[in-house]
PDB file of C-alpha atoms and ligand atoms in Angstrom:
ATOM      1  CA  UNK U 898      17.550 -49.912 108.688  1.00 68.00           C
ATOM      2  CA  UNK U 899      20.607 -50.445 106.128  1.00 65.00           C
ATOM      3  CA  UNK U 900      23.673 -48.141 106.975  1.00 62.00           C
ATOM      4  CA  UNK U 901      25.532 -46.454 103.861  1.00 56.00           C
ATOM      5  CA  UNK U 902      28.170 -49.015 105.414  1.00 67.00           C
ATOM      6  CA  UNK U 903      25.830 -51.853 103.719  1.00 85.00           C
ATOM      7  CA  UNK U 904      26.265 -50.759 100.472  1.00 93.00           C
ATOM      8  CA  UNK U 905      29.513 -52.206  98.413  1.00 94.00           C
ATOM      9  CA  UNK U 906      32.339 -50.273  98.389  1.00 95.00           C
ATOM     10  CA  UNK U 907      32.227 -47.749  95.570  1.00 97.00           C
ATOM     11  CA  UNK U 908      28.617 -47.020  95.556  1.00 97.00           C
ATOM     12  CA  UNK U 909      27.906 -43.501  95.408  1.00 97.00           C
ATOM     13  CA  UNK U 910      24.425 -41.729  94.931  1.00 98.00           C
ATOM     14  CA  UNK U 911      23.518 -38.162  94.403  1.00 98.00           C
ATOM     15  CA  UNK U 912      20.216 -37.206  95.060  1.00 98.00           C
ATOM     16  CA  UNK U 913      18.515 -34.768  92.564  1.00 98.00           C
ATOM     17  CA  UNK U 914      22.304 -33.886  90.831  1.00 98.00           C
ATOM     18  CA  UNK U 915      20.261 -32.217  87.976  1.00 99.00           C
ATOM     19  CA  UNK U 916      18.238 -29.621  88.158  1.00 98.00           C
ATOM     20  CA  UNK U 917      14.598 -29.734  86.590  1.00 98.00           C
ATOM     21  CA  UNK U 918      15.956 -27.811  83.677  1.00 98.00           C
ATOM     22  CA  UNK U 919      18.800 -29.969  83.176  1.00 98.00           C
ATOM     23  CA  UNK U 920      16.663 -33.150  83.660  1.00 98.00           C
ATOM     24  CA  UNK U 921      14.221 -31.001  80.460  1.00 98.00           C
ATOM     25  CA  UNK U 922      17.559 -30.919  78.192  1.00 98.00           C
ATOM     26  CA  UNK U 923      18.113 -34.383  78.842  1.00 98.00           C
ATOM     27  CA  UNK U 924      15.030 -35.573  78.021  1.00 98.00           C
ATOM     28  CA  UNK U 925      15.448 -33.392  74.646  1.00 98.00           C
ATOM     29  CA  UNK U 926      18.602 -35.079  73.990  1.00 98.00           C
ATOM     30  CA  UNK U 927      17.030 -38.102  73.953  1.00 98.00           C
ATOM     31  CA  UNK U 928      13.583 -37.087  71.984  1.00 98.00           C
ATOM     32  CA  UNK U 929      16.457 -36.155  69.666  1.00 98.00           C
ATOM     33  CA  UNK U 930      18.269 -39.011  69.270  1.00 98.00           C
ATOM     34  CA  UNK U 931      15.742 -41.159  69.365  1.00 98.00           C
ATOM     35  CA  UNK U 932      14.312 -39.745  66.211  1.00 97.00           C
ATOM     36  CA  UNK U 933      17.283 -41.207  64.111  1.00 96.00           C
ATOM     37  CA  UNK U 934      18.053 -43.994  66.731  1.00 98.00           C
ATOM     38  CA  UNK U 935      14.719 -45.381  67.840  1.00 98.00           C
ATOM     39  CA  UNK U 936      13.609 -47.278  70.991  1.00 98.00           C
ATOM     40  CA  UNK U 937      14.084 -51.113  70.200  1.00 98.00           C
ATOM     41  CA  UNK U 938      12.929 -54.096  71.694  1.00 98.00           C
ATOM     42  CA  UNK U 939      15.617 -56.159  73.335  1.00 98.00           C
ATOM     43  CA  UNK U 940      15.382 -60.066  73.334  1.00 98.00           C
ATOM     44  CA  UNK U 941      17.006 -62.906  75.488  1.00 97.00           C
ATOM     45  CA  UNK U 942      19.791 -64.638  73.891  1.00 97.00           C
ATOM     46  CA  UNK U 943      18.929 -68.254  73.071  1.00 98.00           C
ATOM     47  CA  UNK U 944      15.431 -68.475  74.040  1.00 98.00           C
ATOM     48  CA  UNK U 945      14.667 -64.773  72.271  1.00 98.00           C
ATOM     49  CA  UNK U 946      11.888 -63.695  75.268  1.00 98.00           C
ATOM     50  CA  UNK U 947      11.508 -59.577  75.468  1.00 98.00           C
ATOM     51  CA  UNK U 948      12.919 -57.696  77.895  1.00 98.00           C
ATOM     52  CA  UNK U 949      11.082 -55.490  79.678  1.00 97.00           C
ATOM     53  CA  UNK U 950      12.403 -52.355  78.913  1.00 98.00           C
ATOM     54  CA  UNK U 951      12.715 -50.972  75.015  1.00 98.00           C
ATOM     55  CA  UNK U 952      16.189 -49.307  74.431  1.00 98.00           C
ATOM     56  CA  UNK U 953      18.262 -46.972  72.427  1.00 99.00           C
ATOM     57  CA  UNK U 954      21.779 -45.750  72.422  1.00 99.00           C
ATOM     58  CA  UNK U 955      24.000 -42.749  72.368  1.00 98.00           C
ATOM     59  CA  UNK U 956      28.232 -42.789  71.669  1.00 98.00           C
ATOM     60  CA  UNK U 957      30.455 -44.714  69.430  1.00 98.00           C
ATOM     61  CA  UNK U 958      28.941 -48.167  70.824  1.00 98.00           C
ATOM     62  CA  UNK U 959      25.642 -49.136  72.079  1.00 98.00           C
ATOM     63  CA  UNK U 960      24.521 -52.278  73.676  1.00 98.00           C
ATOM     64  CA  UNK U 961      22.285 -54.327  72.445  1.00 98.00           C
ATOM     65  CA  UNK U 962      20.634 -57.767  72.680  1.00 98.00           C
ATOM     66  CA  UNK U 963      18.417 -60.055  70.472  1.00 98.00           C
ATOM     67  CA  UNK U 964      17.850 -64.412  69.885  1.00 98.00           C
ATOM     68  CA  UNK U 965      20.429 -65.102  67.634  1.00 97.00           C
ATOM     69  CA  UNK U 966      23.499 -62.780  68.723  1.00 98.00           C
ATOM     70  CA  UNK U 967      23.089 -62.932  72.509  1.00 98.00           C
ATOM     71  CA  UNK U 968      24.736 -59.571  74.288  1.00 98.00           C
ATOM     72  CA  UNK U 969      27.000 -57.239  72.674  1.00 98.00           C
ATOM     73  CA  UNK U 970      28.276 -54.148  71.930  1.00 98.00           C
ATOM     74  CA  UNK U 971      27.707 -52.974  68.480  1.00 98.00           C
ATOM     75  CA  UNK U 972      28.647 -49.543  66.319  1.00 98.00           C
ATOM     76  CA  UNK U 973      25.297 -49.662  64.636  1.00 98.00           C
ATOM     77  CA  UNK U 974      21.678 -49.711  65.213  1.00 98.00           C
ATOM     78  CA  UNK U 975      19.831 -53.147  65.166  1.00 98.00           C
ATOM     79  CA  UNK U 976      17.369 -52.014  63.010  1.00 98.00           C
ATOM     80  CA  UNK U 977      18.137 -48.899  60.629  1.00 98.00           C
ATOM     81  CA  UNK U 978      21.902 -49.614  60.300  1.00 98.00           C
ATOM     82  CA  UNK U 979      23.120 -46.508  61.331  1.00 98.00           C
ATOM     83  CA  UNK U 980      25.688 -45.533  64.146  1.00 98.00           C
ATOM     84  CA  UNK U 981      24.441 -44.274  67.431  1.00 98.00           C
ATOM     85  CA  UNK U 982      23.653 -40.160  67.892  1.00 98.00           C
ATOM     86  CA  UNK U 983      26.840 -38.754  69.764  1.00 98.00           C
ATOM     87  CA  UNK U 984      26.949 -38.683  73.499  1.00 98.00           C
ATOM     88  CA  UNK U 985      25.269 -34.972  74.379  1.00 98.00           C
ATOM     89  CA  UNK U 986      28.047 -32.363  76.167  1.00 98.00           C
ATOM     90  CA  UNK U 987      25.989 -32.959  79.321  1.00 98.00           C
ATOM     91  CA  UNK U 988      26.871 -36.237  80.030  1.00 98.00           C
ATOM     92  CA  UNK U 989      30.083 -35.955  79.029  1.00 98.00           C
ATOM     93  CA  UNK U 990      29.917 -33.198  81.473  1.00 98.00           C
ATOM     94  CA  UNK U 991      28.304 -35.388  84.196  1.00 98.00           C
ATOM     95  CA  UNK U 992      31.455 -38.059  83.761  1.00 98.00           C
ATOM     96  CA  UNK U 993      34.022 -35.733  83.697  1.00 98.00           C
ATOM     97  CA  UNK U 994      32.450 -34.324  87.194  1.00 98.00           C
ATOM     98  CA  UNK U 995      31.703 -37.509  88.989  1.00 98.00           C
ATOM     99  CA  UNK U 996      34.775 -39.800  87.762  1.00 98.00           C
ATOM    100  CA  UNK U 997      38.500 -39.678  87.708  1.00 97.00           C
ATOM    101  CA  UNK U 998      38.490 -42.279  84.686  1.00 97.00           C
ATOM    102  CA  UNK U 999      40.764 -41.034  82.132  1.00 96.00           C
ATOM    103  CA  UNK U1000      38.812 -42.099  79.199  1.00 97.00           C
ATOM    104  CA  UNK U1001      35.328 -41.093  78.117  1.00 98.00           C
ATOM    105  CA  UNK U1002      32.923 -43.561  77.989  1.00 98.00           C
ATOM    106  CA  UNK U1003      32.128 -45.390  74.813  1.00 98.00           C
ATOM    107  CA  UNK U1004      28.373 -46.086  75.217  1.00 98.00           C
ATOM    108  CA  UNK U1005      25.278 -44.499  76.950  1.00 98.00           C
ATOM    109  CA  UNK U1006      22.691 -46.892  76.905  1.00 98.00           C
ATOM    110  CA  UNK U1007      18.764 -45.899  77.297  1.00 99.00           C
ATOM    111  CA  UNK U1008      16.601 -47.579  78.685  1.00 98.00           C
ATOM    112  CA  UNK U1009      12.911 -46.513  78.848  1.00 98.00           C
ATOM    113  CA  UNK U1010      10.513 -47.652  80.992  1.00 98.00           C
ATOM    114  CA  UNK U1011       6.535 -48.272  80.538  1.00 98.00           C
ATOM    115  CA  UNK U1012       3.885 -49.009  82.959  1.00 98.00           C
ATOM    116  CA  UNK U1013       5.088 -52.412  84.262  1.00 97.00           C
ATOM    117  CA  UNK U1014       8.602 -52.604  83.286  1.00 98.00           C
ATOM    118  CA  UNK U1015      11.204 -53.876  85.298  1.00 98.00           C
ATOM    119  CA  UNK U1016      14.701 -55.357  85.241  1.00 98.00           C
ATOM    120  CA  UNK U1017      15.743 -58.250  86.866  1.00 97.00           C
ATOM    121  CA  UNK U1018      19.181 -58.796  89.064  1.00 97.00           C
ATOM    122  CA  UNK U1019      22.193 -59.412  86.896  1.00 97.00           C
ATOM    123  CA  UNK U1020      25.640 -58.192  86.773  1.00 97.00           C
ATOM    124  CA  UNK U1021      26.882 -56.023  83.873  1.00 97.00           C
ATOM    125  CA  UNK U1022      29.716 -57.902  82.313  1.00 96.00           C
ATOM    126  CA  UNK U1023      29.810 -57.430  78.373  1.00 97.00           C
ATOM    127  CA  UNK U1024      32.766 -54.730  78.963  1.00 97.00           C
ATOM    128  CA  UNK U1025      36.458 -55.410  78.391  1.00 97.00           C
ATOM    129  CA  UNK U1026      37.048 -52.209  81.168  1.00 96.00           C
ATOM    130  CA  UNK U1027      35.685 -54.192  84.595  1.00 94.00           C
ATOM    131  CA  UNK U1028      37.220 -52.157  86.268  1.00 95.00           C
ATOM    132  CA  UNK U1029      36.190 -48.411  84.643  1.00 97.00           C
ATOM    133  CA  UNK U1030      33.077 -46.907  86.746  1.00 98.00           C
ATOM    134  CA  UNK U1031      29.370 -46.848  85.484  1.00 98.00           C
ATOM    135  CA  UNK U1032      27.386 -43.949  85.804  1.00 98.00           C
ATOM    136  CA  UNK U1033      23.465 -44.240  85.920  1.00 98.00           C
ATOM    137  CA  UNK U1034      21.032 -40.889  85.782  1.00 99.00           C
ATOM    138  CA  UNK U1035      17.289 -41.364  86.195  1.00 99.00           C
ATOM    139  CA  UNK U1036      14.929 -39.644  84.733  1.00 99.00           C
ATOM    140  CA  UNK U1037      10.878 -39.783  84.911  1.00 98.00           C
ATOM    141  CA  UNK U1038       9.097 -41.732  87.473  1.00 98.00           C
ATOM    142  CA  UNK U1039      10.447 -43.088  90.715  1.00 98.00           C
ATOM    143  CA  UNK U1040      12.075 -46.164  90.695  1.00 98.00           C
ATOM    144  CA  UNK U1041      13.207 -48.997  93.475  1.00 98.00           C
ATOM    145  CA  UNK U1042      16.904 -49.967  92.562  1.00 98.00           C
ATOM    146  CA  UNK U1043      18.090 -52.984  94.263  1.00 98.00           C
ATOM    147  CA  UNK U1044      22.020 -53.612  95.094  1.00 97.00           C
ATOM    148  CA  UNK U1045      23.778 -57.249  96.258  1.00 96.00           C
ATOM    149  CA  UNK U1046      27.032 -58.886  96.202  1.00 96.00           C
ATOM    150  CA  UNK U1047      28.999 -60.331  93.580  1.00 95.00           C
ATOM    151  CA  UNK U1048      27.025 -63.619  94.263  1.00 96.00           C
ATOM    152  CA  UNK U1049      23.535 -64.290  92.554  1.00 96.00           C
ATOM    153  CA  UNK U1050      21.169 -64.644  95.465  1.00 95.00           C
ATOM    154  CA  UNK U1051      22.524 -62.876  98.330  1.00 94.00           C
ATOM    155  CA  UNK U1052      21.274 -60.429 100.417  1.00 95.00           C
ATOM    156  CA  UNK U1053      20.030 -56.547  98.591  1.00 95.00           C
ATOM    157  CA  UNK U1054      19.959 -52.975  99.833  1.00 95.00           C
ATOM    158  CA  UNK U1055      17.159 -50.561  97.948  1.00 97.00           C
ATOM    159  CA  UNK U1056      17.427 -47.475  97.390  1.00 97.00           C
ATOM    160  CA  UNK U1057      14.422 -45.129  95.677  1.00 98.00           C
ATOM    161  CA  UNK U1058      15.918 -43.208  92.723  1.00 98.00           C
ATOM    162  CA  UNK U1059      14.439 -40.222  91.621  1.00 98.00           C
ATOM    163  CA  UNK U1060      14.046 -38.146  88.703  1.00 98.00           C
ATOM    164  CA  UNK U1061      17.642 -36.248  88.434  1.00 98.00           C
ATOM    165  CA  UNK U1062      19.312 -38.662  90.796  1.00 98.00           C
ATOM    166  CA  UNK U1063      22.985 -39.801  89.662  1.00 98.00           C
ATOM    167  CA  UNK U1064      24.222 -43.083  90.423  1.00 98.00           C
ATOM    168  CA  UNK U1065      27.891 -44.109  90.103  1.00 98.00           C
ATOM    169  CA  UNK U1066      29.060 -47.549  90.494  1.00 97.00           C
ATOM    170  CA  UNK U1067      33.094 -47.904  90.853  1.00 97.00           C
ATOM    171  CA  UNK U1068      35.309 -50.787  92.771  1.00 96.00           C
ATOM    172  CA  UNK U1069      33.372 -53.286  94.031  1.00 96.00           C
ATOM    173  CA  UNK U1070      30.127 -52.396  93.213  1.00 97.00           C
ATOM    174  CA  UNK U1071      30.870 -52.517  89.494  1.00 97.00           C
ATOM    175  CA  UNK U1072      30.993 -56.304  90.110  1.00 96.00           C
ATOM    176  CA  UNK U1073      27.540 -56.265  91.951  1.00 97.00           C
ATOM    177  CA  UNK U1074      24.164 -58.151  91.353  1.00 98.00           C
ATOM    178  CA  UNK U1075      21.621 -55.181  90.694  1.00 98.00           C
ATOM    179  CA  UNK U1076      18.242 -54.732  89.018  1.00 98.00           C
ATOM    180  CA  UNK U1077      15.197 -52.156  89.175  1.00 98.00           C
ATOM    181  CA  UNK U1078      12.320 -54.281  91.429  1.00 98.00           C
ATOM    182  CA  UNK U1079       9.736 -51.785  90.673  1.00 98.00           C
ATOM    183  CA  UNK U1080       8.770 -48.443  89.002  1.00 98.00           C
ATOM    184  CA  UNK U1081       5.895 -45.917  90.385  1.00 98.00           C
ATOM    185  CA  UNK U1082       3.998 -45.428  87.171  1.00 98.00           C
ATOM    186  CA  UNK U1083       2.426 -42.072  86.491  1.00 98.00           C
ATOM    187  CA  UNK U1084       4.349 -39.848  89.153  1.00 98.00           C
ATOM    188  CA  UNK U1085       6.387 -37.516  87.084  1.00 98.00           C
ATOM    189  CA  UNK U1086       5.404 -35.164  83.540  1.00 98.00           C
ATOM    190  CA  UNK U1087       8.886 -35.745  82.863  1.00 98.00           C
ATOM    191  CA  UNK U1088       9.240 -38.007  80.182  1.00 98.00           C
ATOM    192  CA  UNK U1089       6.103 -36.955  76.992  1.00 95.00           C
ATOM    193  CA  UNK U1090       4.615 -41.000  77.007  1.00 97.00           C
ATOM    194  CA  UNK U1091       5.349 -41.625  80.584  1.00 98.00           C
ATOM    195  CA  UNK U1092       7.478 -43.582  82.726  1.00 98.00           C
ATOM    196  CA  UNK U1093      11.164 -43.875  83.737  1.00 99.00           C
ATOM    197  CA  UNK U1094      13.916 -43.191  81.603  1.00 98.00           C
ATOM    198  CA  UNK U1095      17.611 -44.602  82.719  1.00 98.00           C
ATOM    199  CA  UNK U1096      20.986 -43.330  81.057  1.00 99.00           C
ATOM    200  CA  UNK U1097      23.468 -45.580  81.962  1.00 98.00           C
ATOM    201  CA  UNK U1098      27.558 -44.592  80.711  1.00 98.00           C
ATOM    202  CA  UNK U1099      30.066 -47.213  80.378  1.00 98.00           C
ATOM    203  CA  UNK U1100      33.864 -47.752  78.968  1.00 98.00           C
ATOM    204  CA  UNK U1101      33.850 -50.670  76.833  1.00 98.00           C
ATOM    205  CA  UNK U1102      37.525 -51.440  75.987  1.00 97.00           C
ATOM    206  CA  UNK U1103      40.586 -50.969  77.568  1.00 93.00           C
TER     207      UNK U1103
HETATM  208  C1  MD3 L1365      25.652 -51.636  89.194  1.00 58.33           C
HETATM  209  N1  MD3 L1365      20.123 -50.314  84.610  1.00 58.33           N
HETATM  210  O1  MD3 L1365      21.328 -50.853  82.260  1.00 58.33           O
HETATM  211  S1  MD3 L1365      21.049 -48.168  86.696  1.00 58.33           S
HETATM  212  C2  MD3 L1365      21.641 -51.557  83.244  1.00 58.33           C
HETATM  213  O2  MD3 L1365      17.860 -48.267  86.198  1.00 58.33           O
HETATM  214  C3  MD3 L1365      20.978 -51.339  84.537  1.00 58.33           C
HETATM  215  O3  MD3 L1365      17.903 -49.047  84.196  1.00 58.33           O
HETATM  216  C4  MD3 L1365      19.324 -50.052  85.763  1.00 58.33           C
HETATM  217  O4  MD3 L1365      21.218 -52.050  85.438  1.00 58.33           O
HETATM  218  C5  MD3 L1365      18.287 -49.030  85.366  1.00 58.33           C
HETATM  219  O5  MD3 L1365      22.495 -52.445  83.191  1.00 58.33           O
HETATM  220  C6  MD3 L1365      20.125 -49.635  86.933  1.00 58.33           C
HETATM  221  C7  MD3 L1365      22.332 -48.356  87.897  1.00 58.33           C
HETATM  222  C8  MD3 L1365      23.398 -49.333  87.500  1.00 58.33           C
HETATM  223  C9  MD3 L1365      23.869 -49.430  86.204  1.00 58.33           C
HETATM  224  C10 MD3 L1365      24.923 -50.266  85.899  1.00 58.33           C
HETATM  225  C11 MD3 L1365      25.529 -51.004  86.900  1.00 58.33           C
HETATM  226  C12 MD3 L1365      23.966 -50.090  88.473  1.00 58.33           C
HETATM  227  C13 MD3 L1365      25.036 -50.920  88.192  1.00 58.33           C
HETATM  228  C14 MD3 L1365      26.645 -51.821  86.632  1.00 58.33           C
HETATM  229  C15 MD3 L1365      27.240 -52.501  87.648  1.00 58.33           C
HETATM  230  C16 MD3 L1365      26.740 -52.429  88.931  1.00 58.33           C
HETATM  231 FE1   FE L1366      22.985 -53.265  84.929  1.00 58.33          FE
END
């Protein structure tokens, strides 16, 4: 059995932060802003290969990802050309509460996912602020999320995320391999077409 002591320094997880209710108005937020900003289909850099997940954005930025462009942060939709919906009071909320960063985050990216989705380890590293926190809220099904070192290849904790849990990843653990191993399909009502839905804040620039 891992002890919390296994997990990098600056991990921090809070089981079931948001109520039901809250974990409704989120998923309203993002029926809402997913009308003007919808789901897209992420692609590799170079070789252009889907990701798993589809994605959207809320805040000034949004991350995306496609063949020809590689990884970025970008002001405007991929595909209508428009900027991002604004970041809902919530999650501003939800920062203000579980960080001491002085900034607000920049972008809340969305990712949404369907039966068989998952996302492979990797280290989040497209941001000018390393060192600002990240803060992840899960919605939807239950998911397996999978924590190493700063090394590819070492050895992982898990840890089962559930729908409302809060995730924030500060110090060291901003720097860590992660990646969601597997998703429990068809458990939660939550989200209207199913699955797991992932917010995930971040400060871009300095
Ligand atoms: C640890 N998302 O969007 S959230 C991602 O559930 C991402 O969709 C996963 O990894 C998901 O990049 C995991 C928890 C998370 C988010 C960002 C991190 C963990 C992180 C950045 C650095 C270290
Ligand atoms: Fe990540």
């Amino acid at each position: 059995m891992a002890k919390p002591s296994d997990f990098p320094d600056g991990f921090a997880h809070y089981p079931l932060y948001f109520s039901p209710a809250e974990q409704e108005t989120l998923i309203a937020e993002v029926r809402t802003a997913t009308e003007t900003a919808p789901f897209f289909q992420p692609r590799m850099p170079r070789t252009g290969t889907p990701l798993s997940v589809v994605m959207s954005n809320f805040g000034p930025l949004g991350w995306v990802t496609d063949k020809e462009g590689g990884y970025r942060y970008e002001a405007q939709h991929p595909k209508t050309g428009a900027p991002w919906p604004p970041l809902p009071d919530i999650l501003t909320k939800l920062w203000q509460d579980v960080t001491d960063w002085p900034d607000l985050p920049e972008a809340c990216l969305i990712n949404w996912y369907k039966d068989g989705a998952k996302m492979g380890m990797h280290v989040d590293r497209d941001e000018l602020a390393v060192n600002a926190p990240v803060v992840s809220v899960s919605l939807g099904d239950p998911a397996m999320f999978r924590i190493g070192g700063p090394q590819r290849g070492g050895k992982t904790q898990g840890v089962k995320l559930l729908s409302g849990d809060v995730v924030v990843l500060a110090k060291e653990a901003r720097r860590c391999y992660h990646g969601i191993s597997k998703v429990d399909y068809g458990q939660s009502a939550l989200v209207p077409k199913g699955g797991r839905i992932n917010l995930t804040m971040r400060r871009v620039n300095l």
